[in-house]
Coordinates of C-alpha atoms in Angstrom, one line a residue:
M1 CA 24.9 53.2 7.3
S2 CA 28.3 51.9 6.2
D3 CA 29.2 51.9 2.5
L4 CA 32.0 49.3 3.1
F5 CA 30.5 47.1 0.4
T6 CA 27.5 47.2 -1.9
A7 CA 25.5 44.2 -3.0
E8 CA 27.3 44.4 -6.3
D9 CA 30.9 44.3 -5.0
L10 CA 30.3 42.0 -2.1
P11 CA 33.1 39.3 -2.0
G12 CA 31.9 35.9 -3.1
G13 CA 33.4 33.7 -0.2
L14 CA 35.0 33.8 3.2
S15 CA 38.6 34.2 1.9
A16 CA 37.7 37.0 -0.4
L17 CA 35.7 38.7 2.4
L18 CA 38.6 38.6 4.8
D19 CA 41.0 39.9 2.2
A20 CA 38.6 42.8 1.4
L21 CA 38.1 43.6 5.1
V22 CA 41.9 43.8 5.6
A23 CA 42.2 46.1 2.7
R24 CA 39.3 48.4 3.6
T25 CA 39.2 48.3 7.4
P26 CA 42.4 46.6 8.8
D27 CA 41.8 48.0 12.3
L28 CA 38.3 46.5 12.7
T29 CA 38.5 45.1 16.2
L30 CA 36.9 41.8 17.3
R31 CA 36.7 40.7 20.9
D32 CA 36.3 37.4 22.8
A33 CA 36.7 36.3 26.4
R34 CA 40.6 36.7 26.0
G35 CA 40.5 40.3 24.8
S36 CA 40.7 42.2 21.5
F37 CA 42.2 41.2 18.1
T38 CA 42.1 43.1 14.8
V39 CA 40.8 41.7 11.5
K40 CA 44.4 41.9 10.1
E41 CA 45.5 39.6 13.0
L42 CA 42.7 37.2 12.3
A43 CA 43.6 37.1 8.6
D44 CA 47.3 36.3 9.4
R45 CA 46.3 33.5 11.7
V46 CA 43.7 32.2 9.2
Q47 CA 46.3 31.9 6.4
R48 CA 48.8 30.1 8.6
V49 CA 46.1 27.7 10.0
A50 CA 45.0 27.0 6.4
G51 CA 48.6 26.2 5.6
G52 CA 48.8 23.9 8.6
L53 CA 45.7 22.1 7.5
A54 CA 47.1 21.6 3.9
A55 CA 50.4 20.4 5.3
W56 CA 48.4 18.0 7.6
G57 CA 46.9 16.4 4.6
V58 CA 43.5 18.2 4.4
Q59 CA 42.4 18.2 0.7
P60 CA 39.8 20.5 -1.1
G61 CA 36.4 19.0 -0.4
D62 CA 37.5 17.2 2.8
R63 CA 35.0 17.5 5.8
V64 CA 36.5 19.2 8.8
A65 CA 34.5 19.5 12.1
I66 CA 34.8 22.1 14.7
S67 CA 33.7 21.4 18.3
M68 CA 34.2 24.5 20.3
R69 CA 32.1 27.2 22.0
N70 CA 32.3 30.8 20.7
C71 CA 36.0 32.1 20.7
R72 CA 38.6 33.5 18.2
E73 CA 39.8 30.0 17.4
W74 CA 36.4 29.1 16.1
L75 CA 36.5 32.0 13.6
E76 CA 40.0 31.2 12.7
A77 CA 39.3 27.6 11.9
W78 CA 36.0 28.5 10.1
F79 CA 37.8 30.8 7.7
A80 CA 40.9 28.6 7.4
I81 CA 38.9 25.6 6.4
A82 CA 37.3 27.6 3.6
H83 CA 40.8 29.0 2.7
A84 CA 42.0 25.4 2.3
G85 CA 39.1 24.6 0.0
A86 CA 37.6 22.2 2.6
V87 CA 34.1 21.9 4.0
L88 CA 33.1 22.8 7.5
V89 CA 30.9 20.6 9.6
P90 CA 30.2 22.6 12.7
L91 CA 29.4 20.4 15.8
N92 CA 26.8 21.5 18.2
T93 CA 28.4 21.5 21.7
R94 CA 25.0 20.9 23.3
L95 CA 24.5 17.4 21.7
S96 CA 25.2 14.1 23.4
V97 CA 28.1 11.9 22.4
A98 CA 25.6 9.7 20.5
E99 CA 24.2 12.6 18.6
T100 CA 27.7 14.0 17.8
E101 CA 28.7 10.6 16.5
Y102 CA 25.8 10.6 14.1
V103 CA 26.8 13.9 12.7
L104 CA 30.4 13.0 12.3
R105 CA 29.6 9.7 10.6
H106 CA 26.8 10.9 8.4
G107 CA 28.8 14.1 7.5
D108 CA 31.8 12.0 6.4
V109 CA 34.1 13.9 8.7
R110 CA 37.7 13.1 8.4
W111 CA 39.4 15.9 10.5
V112 CA 38.4 17.1 13.9
L113 CA 39.3 20.4 15.7
W114 CA 38.1 20.2 19.3
R115 CA 38.5 21.9 22.7
P116 CA 38.2 20.1 25.9
G117 CA 35.3 21.2 28.1
D118 CA 33.2 22.5 25.3
G119 CA 30.4 20.0 25.1
A120 CA 30.2 16.2 25.3
L121 CA 33.0 15.4 22.9
D122 CA 36.2 14.6 24.9
A123 CA 39.4 12.5 24.5
Q124 CA 37.6 9.4 25.6
A125 CA 34.6 9.9 23.4
L126 CA 36.9 10.5 20.4
A127 CA 38.9 7.4 21.2
D128 CA 35.7 5.3 21.4
L129 CA 34.6 6.6 18.0
E130 CA 37.8 5.8 16.4
A131 CA 37.9 2.2 18.0
A132 CA 34.5 1.7 16.4
G133 CA 36.0 2.7 13.1
P134 CA 37.0 4.1 10.7
P135 CA 39.6 6.4 12.4
F136 CA 39.8 10.0 11.6
A137 CA 42.5 11.2 9.2
G138 CA 43.5 13.6 11.9
R139 CA 42.6 15.3 15.2
A140 CA 43.8 18.6 16.8
V141 CA 43.1 19.8 20.3
V142 CA 42.6 23.5 21.0
D143 CA 43.8 25.1 24.3
G144 CA 45.2 21.7 25.5
E145 CA 47.9 19.2 25.1
S146 CA 47.7 16.1 22.9
T147 CA 47.2 13.0 25.0
V148 CA 47.1 10.3 22.2
A149 CA 49.6 9.4 19.5
G150 CA 49.0 11.2 16.2
E151 CA 46.8 14.0 17.6
R152 CA 48.1 17.5 16.9
T153 CA 47.7 20.7 18.8
Y154 CA 45.8 23.5 17.1
A155 CA 48.8 25.8 18.0
S156 CA 51.1 23.7 15.9
L157 CA 48.8 24.1 12.9
A158 CA 49.1 27.9 13.2
E159 CA 52.9 27.7 12.8
A160 CA 52.7 26.7 9.2
E161 CA 53.5 28.8 6.1
P162 CA 50.5 30.6 4.6
I163 CA 48.9 29.2 1.3
A164 CA 47.0 30.8 -1.4
S165 CA 43.2 30.4 -1.1
L166 CA 41.6 27.3 -2.7
E167 CA 38.1 28.4 -1.9
D168 CA 35.2 28.4 -4.4
G169 CA 32.5 30.4 -2.7
L170 CA 29.7 29.1 -4.8
S171 CA 30.6 25.4 -4.2
L172 CA 29.8 23.5 -1.0
G173 CA 31.3 25.2 2.0
M174 CA 29.4 24.1 5.1
I175 CA 27.2 21.2 6.1
Q176 CA 24.9 22.7 8.8
Y177 CA 23.0 20.0 10.6
T178 CA 19.5 20.9 11.7
S179 CA 18.2 20.5 15.3
G180 CA 16.7 17.1 14.7
S181 CA 13.7 17.7 17.0
T182 CA 11.4 15.5 15.0
A183 CA 13.8 12.9 13.4
F184 CA 17.5 12.4 12.7
P185 CA 19.0 15.7 11.8
K186 CA 19.5 16.6 8.2
G187 CA 22.7 18.1 6.9
A188 CA 21.9 21.3 4.9
M189 CA 24.6 21.9 2.3
L190 CA 25.4 25.6 2.2
R191 CA 27.6 27.9 0.1
N192 CA 30.0 30.4 1.7
A193 CA 29.0 33.1 -0.8
G194 CA 25.4 32.6 0.4
L195 CA 26.4 33.0 4.0
V196 CA 28.2 36.3 3.2
L197 CA 25.3 37.6 1.1
N198 CA 22.8 36.6 3.9
G199 CA 24.7 38.4 6.6
F200 CA 25.1 41.5 4.4
G201 CA 21.3 41.7 3.8
L202 CA 20.7 41.6 7.5
G203 CA 23.3 44.3 8.3
H204 CA 21.9 46.5 5.5
A205 CA 18.3 46.3 7.0
W206 CA 19.6 47.2 10.4
Q207 CA 21.7 50.1 9.2
M208 CA 24.9 48.6 10.6
G209 CA 28.0 50.6 10.4
P210 CA 31.6 50.9 11.9
D211 CA 30.2 52.7 15.0
D212 CA 28.3 49.5 16.0
R213 CA 29.4 46.9 18.4
V214 CA 27.5 43.7 17.9
L215 CA 26.7 40.9 20.4
V216 CA 27.6 37.4 19.2
S217 CA 26.0 35.2 21.9
N218 CA 24.3 32.9 19.5
P219 CA 26.5 29.8 19.1
L220 CA 28.8 30.0 16.0
F221 CA 28.1 26.4 15.4
H222 CA 24.7 27.5 14.2
C223 CA 23.8 30.0 11.5
G224 CA 22.2 32.1 14.2
G225 CA 25.8 32.9 15.4
S226 CA 27.9 32.7 12.3
V227 CA 25.6 34.6 10.0
F228 CA 22.7 36.3 11.9
S229 CA 25.2 37.8 14.4
F230 CA 28.8 37.6 13.1
M231 CA 28.5 38.0 9.4
A232 CA 25.9 40.7 9.6
A233 CA 28.4 42.7 11.6
V234 CA 31.7 42.3 9.6
T235 CA 30.1 42.8 6.2
H236 CA 29.3 46.4 7.4
G237 CA 32.6 47.1 9.3
A238 CA 30.9 46.7 12.7
A239 CA 32.7 45.1 15.6
P240 CA 31.7 41.6 16.8
V241 CA 31.8 40.9 20.6
L242 CA 31.9 37.1 21.2
M243 CA 30.2 35.6 24.2
A244 CA 31.0 31.9 24.9
S245 CA 27.3 31.2 25.6
W246 CA 24.3 33.2 26.8
R247 CA 23.7 33.8 30.4
A248 CA 21.3 36.6 31.3
E249 CA 23.2 38.4 34.0
E250 CA 26.5 38.1 32.2
G251 CA 24.9 39.1 28.8
A252 CA 23.5 42.3 30.5
E253 CA 26.9 43.1 32.0
L254 CA 28.7 42.5 28.7
I255 CA 26.3 44.8 26.9
E256 CA 27.0 47.6 29.4
R257 CA 30.7 47.0 29.6
E258 CA 31.3 46.8 25.9
Q259 CA 28.7 49.4 24.9
I260 CA 26.9 46.9 22.7
T261 CA 24.7 48.7 20.2
V262 CA 23.1 45.7 18.3
A263 CA 21.9 42.5 19.7
P264 CA 20.9 39.8 17.2
V265 CA 20.0 37.0 19.8
I266 CA 17.4 34.2 20.3
D267 CA 14.0 35.1 21.7
A268 CA 14.8 33.6 25.1
A269 CA 17.7 36.1 25.6
L270 CA 15.4 39.0 24.8
R271 CA 12.9 37.8 27.4
D272 CA 15.7 37.5 29.8
L273 CA 16.7 41.2 29.2
V274 CA 13.1 42.3 29.5
V275 CA 12.8 40.6 32.9
L276 CA 16.0 42.1 34.1
A277 CA 15.0 45.6 32.9
R278 CA 11.7 45.3 34.7
S279 CA 13.0 43.9 37.9
T280 CA 16.2 45.9 38.3
G281 CA 15.6 49.0 36.1
R282 CA 18.5 48.0 33.9
R283 CA 17.7 49.5 30.5
L284 CA 21.0 49.0 28.7
P285 CA 21.1 52.5 27.1
S286 CA 23.9 51.7 24.6
L287 CA 21.5 49.2 22.8
R288 CA 20.0 50.8 19.7
L289 CA 18.6 47.6 18.2
A290 CA 17.5 44.1 19.2
S291 CA 16.5 41.5 16.7
T292 CA 15.2 37.9 16.9
A293 CA 12.4 35.7 15.4
A294 CA 9.4 36.2 17.7
E295 CA 5.8 37.2 18.1
R296 CA 4.7 40.8 18.3
D297 CA 4.1 40.7 22.1
L298 CA 7.8 40.1 22.8
F299 CA 8.8 43.1 20.6
E300 CA 6.3 45.3 22.3
K301 CA 7.8 44.3 25.6
V302 CA 11.3 45.0 24.4
V303 CA 10.4 48.5 23.2
D304 CA 8.8 49.2 26.5
A305 CA 11.4 47.8 28.8
L306 CA 14.6 48.6 26.9
G307 CA 13.6 51.6 24.6
C308 CA 15.4 50.3 21.6
E309 CA 14.5 49.6 18.0
V310 CA 13.4 46.1 16.9
S311 CA 13.6 44.0 13.9
N312 CA 11.8 40.7 13.3
V313 CA 13.4 38.0 11.1
Y314 CA 12.2 34.9 9.4
G315 CA 14.3 32.1 8.1
L316 CA 15.5 28.5 8.4
T317 CA 18.9 26.7 8.2
E318 CA 18.2 25.7 4.6
C319 CA 18.3 29.4 3.6
S320 CA 21.6 30.3 5.3
P321 CA 19.4 31.1 7.4
N322 CA 17.4 34.3 6.9
V323 CA 14.6 34.8 4.3
C324 CA 13.1 38.1 5.3
V325 CA 14.1 40.8 7.7
G326 CA 12.5 44.0 9.2
D327 CA 14.1 47.1 7.9
I328 CA 14.5 49.6 10.8
A329 CA 13.8 52.5 8.3
D330 CA 10.2 51.2 8.4
P331 CA 7.7 52.6 10.9
L332 CA 7.6 50.6 14.1
E333 CA 4.0 49.6 13.5
R334 CA 5.0 47.9 10.2
R335 CA 7.9 46.1 11.9
L336 CA 5.5 44.8 14.6
A337 CA 2.8 43.7 12.2
F338 CA 5.1 42.1 9.6
I339 CA 8.5 40.3 9.3
G340 CA 9.8 42.3 6.4
R341 CA 10.8 42.0 2.8
P342 CA 12.9 39.2 1.4
Q343 CA 16.6 39.2 1.5
P344 CA 18.6 40.2 -1.8
G345 CA 18.1 37.6 -4.5
I346 CA 15.3 35.7 -2.8
E347 CA 11.9 35.1 -4.3
L348 CA 8.8 34.1 -2.3
S349 CA 5.7 32.2 -3.4
L350 CA 2.7 31.3 -1.2
R351 CA 1.1 28.0 -2.1
D352 CA -1.6 25.7 -0.7
P353 CA 0.2 23.2 1.4
E354 CA -1.8 20.3 0.2
T355 CA -2.1 21.0 -3.6
G356 CA 0.8 23.2 -4.2
T357 CA -1.2 25.7 -6.1
P358 CA -0.5 29.5 -5.6
V359 CA -2.9 31.2 -3.1
A360 CA -4.8 34.3 -4.1
D361 CA -3.4 37.8 -3.3
G362 CA -3.6 38.4 0.5
G363 CA -4.3 34.7 1.3
V364 CA -2.4 32.5 3.7
G365 CA -0.3 29.7 2.2
E366 CA 2.9 27.7 2.8
I367 CA 6.0 29.9 2.3
H368 CA 8.1 28.7 -0.7
V369 CA 11.5 30.2 -1.3
R370 CA 13.7 30.3 -4.4
G371 CA 16.8 32.0 -5.8
G372 CA 20.1 33.2 -4.6
S373 CA 23.2 31.5 -3.3
S374 CA 21.7 31.4 0.2
I375 CA 19.4 28.6 -0.7
M376 CA 20.9 25.2 0.1
L377 CA 22.2 22.8 -2.4
G378 CA 20.3 20.0 -0.8
Y379 CA 20.5 17.6 2.1
H380 CA 23.8 15.8 2.4
G381 CA 23.4 12.1 1.7
D382 CA 19.7 12.2 1.4
T383 CA 18.4 12.5 -2.1
E384 CA 14.9 11.5 -1.0
A385 CA 14.5 14.3 1.5
T386 CA 16.0 16.8 -0.9
A387 CA 13.5 15.8 -3.7
K388 CA 10.7 16.2 -1.2
V389 CA 11.7 19.7 -0.1
F390 CA 12.1 21.2 -3.5
T391 CA 9.2 21.8 -6.0
E392 CA 9.6 21.0 -9.6
D393 CA 10.1 24.7 -10.4
G394 CA 12.9 25.0 -7.9
F395 CA 11.2 26.5 -4.8
L396 CA 12.0 25.2 -1.3
R397 CA 9.1 24.2 0.8
T398 CA 9.5 25.7 4.3
G399 CA 6.6 24.1 6.1
D400 CA 5.6 27.5 7.4
L401 CA 2.5 29.6 6.7
G402 CA 2.5 33.2 5.7
S403 CA 0.7 36.0 4.0
I404 CA 2.2 38.9 1.9
D405 CA 0.9 42.4 1.8
P406 CA 0.7 44.5 -1.5
D407 CA 4.1 46.0 -0.7
G408 CA 5.8 42.6 -0.5
Y409 CA 6.1 42.3 3.3
L410 CA 5.7 38.9 4.8
A411 CA 3.6 38.1 7.9
Y412 CA 4.3 34.8 9.6
R413 CA 1.1 32.8 10.3
G414 CA 2.5 29.7 12.0
R415 CA 3.7 26.2 11.1
A416 CA 1.7 24.4 8.4
K417 CA 1.6 21.3 10.5
L418 CA 1.7 22.8 14.1
M419 CA -1.9 22.0 14.6
I420 CA -4.1 20.1 16.9
K421 CA -7.2 18.3 15.6
S422 CA -9.6 18.3 18.5
G423 CA -13.2 17.1 18.1
G424 CA -13.3 17.9 14.4
E425 CA -11.8 21.4 15.0
N426 CA -8.4 22.5 13.8
V427 CA -6.5 24.4 16.6
A428 CA -3.5 26.5 15.8
I429 CA -0.9 25.7 18.5
E430 CA 0.8 29.2 18.2
E431 CA -2.5 31.0 18.7
V432 CA -3.0 29.1 22.0
E433 CA 0.5 29.7 23.1
E434 CA 0.2 33.5 22.5
A435 CA -3.0 33.6 24.6
L436 CA -1.2 31.8 27.5
R437 CA 1.7 34.2 27.3
G438 CA -0.7 37.1 27.9
H439 CA -1.0 36.1 31.6
E440 CA 1.3 38.4 33.6
A441 CA 3.0 35.6 35.5
V442 CA 3.8 33.5 32.3
A443 CA 7.2 34.2 30.6
D444 CA 6.7 31.5 28.0
A445 CA 4.3 28.8 27.0
V446 CA 4.5 25.7 24.9
V447 CA 1.5 23.6 23.9
V448 CA 1.7 20.0 22.6
P449 CA -1.0 17.6 21.5
I450 CA -1.9 14.5 23.7
P451 CA -4.4 11.7 22.9
H452 CA -7.9 12.1 24.1
E453 CA -10.6 9.4 24.3
R454 CA -13.5 11.7 23.2
Y455 CA -11.8 14.4 21.1
G456 CA -9.0 12.5 19.4
E457 CA -6.4 14.9 20.7
V458 CA -6.2 17.9 22.9
G459 CA -3.6 20.5 24.0
F460 CA -1.4 20.2 27.0
A461 CA 0.5 23.3 28.2
Y462 CA 3.9 23.8 29.7
L463 CA 4.0 27.3 31.4
R464 CA 7.4 28.9 32.2
R465 CA 6.8 31.4 34.9
H466 CA 8.8 34.6 35.5
S467 CA 11.6 34.2 38.0
G468 CA 10.4 34.7 41.6
V469 CA 6.7 34.5 40.6
E470 CA 4.3 31.9 41.9
V471 CA 1.2 31.0 39.7
A472 CA -1.2 28.1 39.6
A473 CA -1.6 26.4 36.3
A474 CA -5.4 26.3 36.8
D475 CA -5.5 30.1 37.2
V476 CA -3.6 30.5 33.8
L477 CA -6.1 28.1 32.1
Q478 CA -9.0 30.1 33.5
F479 CA -7.4 33.3 32.1
C480 CA -7.0 31.6 28.8
R481 CA -10.7 30.9 28.6
G482 CA -11.4 34.6 28.4
A483 CA -9.4 34.8 25.1
L484 CA -10.1 31.6 23.4
A485 CA -12.9 29.3 22.4
G486 CA -13.4 26.5 24.9
F487 CA -12.2 23.8 22.5
K488 CA -8.9 25.7 22.0
V489 CA -8.1 25.9 25.7
P490 CA -5.6 23.2 26.8
K491 CA -7.0 20.4 28.8
G492 CA -4.1 20.3 31.1
A493 CA -1.0 22.3 32.1
V494 CA 1.9 22.4 34.5
V495 CA 4.1 25.2 35.7
V496 CA 7.9 24.9 35.1
D497 CA 11.0 26.9 35.8
D498 CA 12.5 26.2 32.3
L499 CA 11.7 24.5 29.0
P500 CA 13.9 21.9 27.4
R501 CA 15.6 23.1 24.1
T502 CA 17.2 21.5 21.2
G503 CA 20.9 22.2 20.3
S504 CA 19.9 25.1 18.2
G505 CA 17.9 26.8 21.1
K506 CA 14.4 25.8 19.8
V507 CA 11.9 24.4 22.2
D508 CA 12.2 20.6 22.2
R509 CA 8.5 19.8 21.4
T510 CA 9.3 16.1 21.0
T511 CA 10.6 15.7 24.6
L512 CA 7.6 17.8 25.9
T513 CA 5.1 15.8 24.0
A514 CA 6.4 12.5 25.6
Q515 CA 6.4 14.2 29.0
A516 CA 2.9 15.5 28.5
Q517 CA 1.5 12.1 27.7
A518 CA 3.1 10.7 30.8
E519 CA 1.7 13.7 32.9
A520 CA -1.8 13.2 31.6
S521 CA -1.8 9.4 32.2
A522 CA -0.3 9.4 35.5
P523 CA -2.7 8.1 38.2
A524 CA -1.9 11.1 40.6
S525 CA -1.1 13.7 38.1
T526 CA -0.4 17.2 39.5
A527 CA -1.3 18.9 36.2
A528 CA -4.1 21.3 36.3
T529 CA -7.1 20.1 34.2
N530 CA -9.8 21.9 32.2
S531 CA -12.8 19.9 31.6
A532 CA -14.6 22.3 29.2

């Protein structure tokens, strides 16, 4: 494991981290679709872009948005915004124009750096936003020519003279908007020092070092890319390899070509790699570790199909994002049964979700989190939501259930409110989904509640099948009856090729719930039914 930093001498912000990396490992090589570049070259560009931002008029505390897919300019702009003392508002390139407009206006964004073709935000959308007012203080286009008066090119920003860092790592550094699957997205106010510390804790648990090459396919506009993948790598001198966006075949080829050793990815990407390994024999021998947030079954399949180590994680955007991580020094069985211990400086408390009282040792309760710069400052522009999410003694309510063993290892027990109340019985949705995934033809399963005249509500399942495999929904429901009580088995199901996802890669349960209600009420529904 690398001794590049210790927790005690870890830099407290992005600018300080970049300076330290240049001093300690100037030849650290990063890579994107255009080729390789060193951390020294990155730092030189960052200081010039920061100078360009300052000369442009960006003031400390100003909100600057980035709308790009993964590339070196995203990293340059991120570090340069911090260097100039400004606040980053990363734009999710998967959002619609209307959703993007909400984030820009709610986040008080005054400056925009955007790249044509990367998402819904384009020249016309920007012009329409400005016409509705107020106009941005400045816009800069990346990899393109300015088409409107007053818009700069990103290349021109990088021609400025460097400036000294204006960053305060413990102040607001990023407003990260949540996925917004249940309501308007909230802007979690994060500190750059917390992002650095969080990434360091991940890399430490994974025994990351300068011999590692780390896949960064999670989008940088989300903490899953910027911290879980990128920051975990560089804080240990490992080499990040950027992928613009995840595609299964391209991802496997990139892992082989670049000899990737560590893959911190979303669970869907790991499922893709398992399917490829089983269908083509592609085991990706360079890969020593895969990490995501998922259930035990997926990790067992990864170990079997790819033969690499695995590490589970638990976290949320509000915690920058990881709270607990599986240490690969632990035995495999422990990593399969538990998430892991808390990140440095983080304290956990399990409490009754209704009363807020601590649960007895070994009991299941809502996970509350406190301590460390990784915990958000609050929700931007929403004091009411901030007050609701924090307890009087400073813990953040996660809405997740867990238990902790005597050695301090967290086990995830599901969402506190991800339940179906059917005929007087509480049905844990995640338990049902896990049972459905046990069918050999099912790659993934999502269960949502729908109204029922007799039982109040029941479950309806969406079953994503493995590529090239045919399966009847009724057969899966019958299989499920062998594992679950009758009242837990979904009362309807459909087989699909893919599942809708939010901008952060999570399954879009809101959309599926609306679809399920329509499916179930349609006069000639093709959904399989379960009358028991």
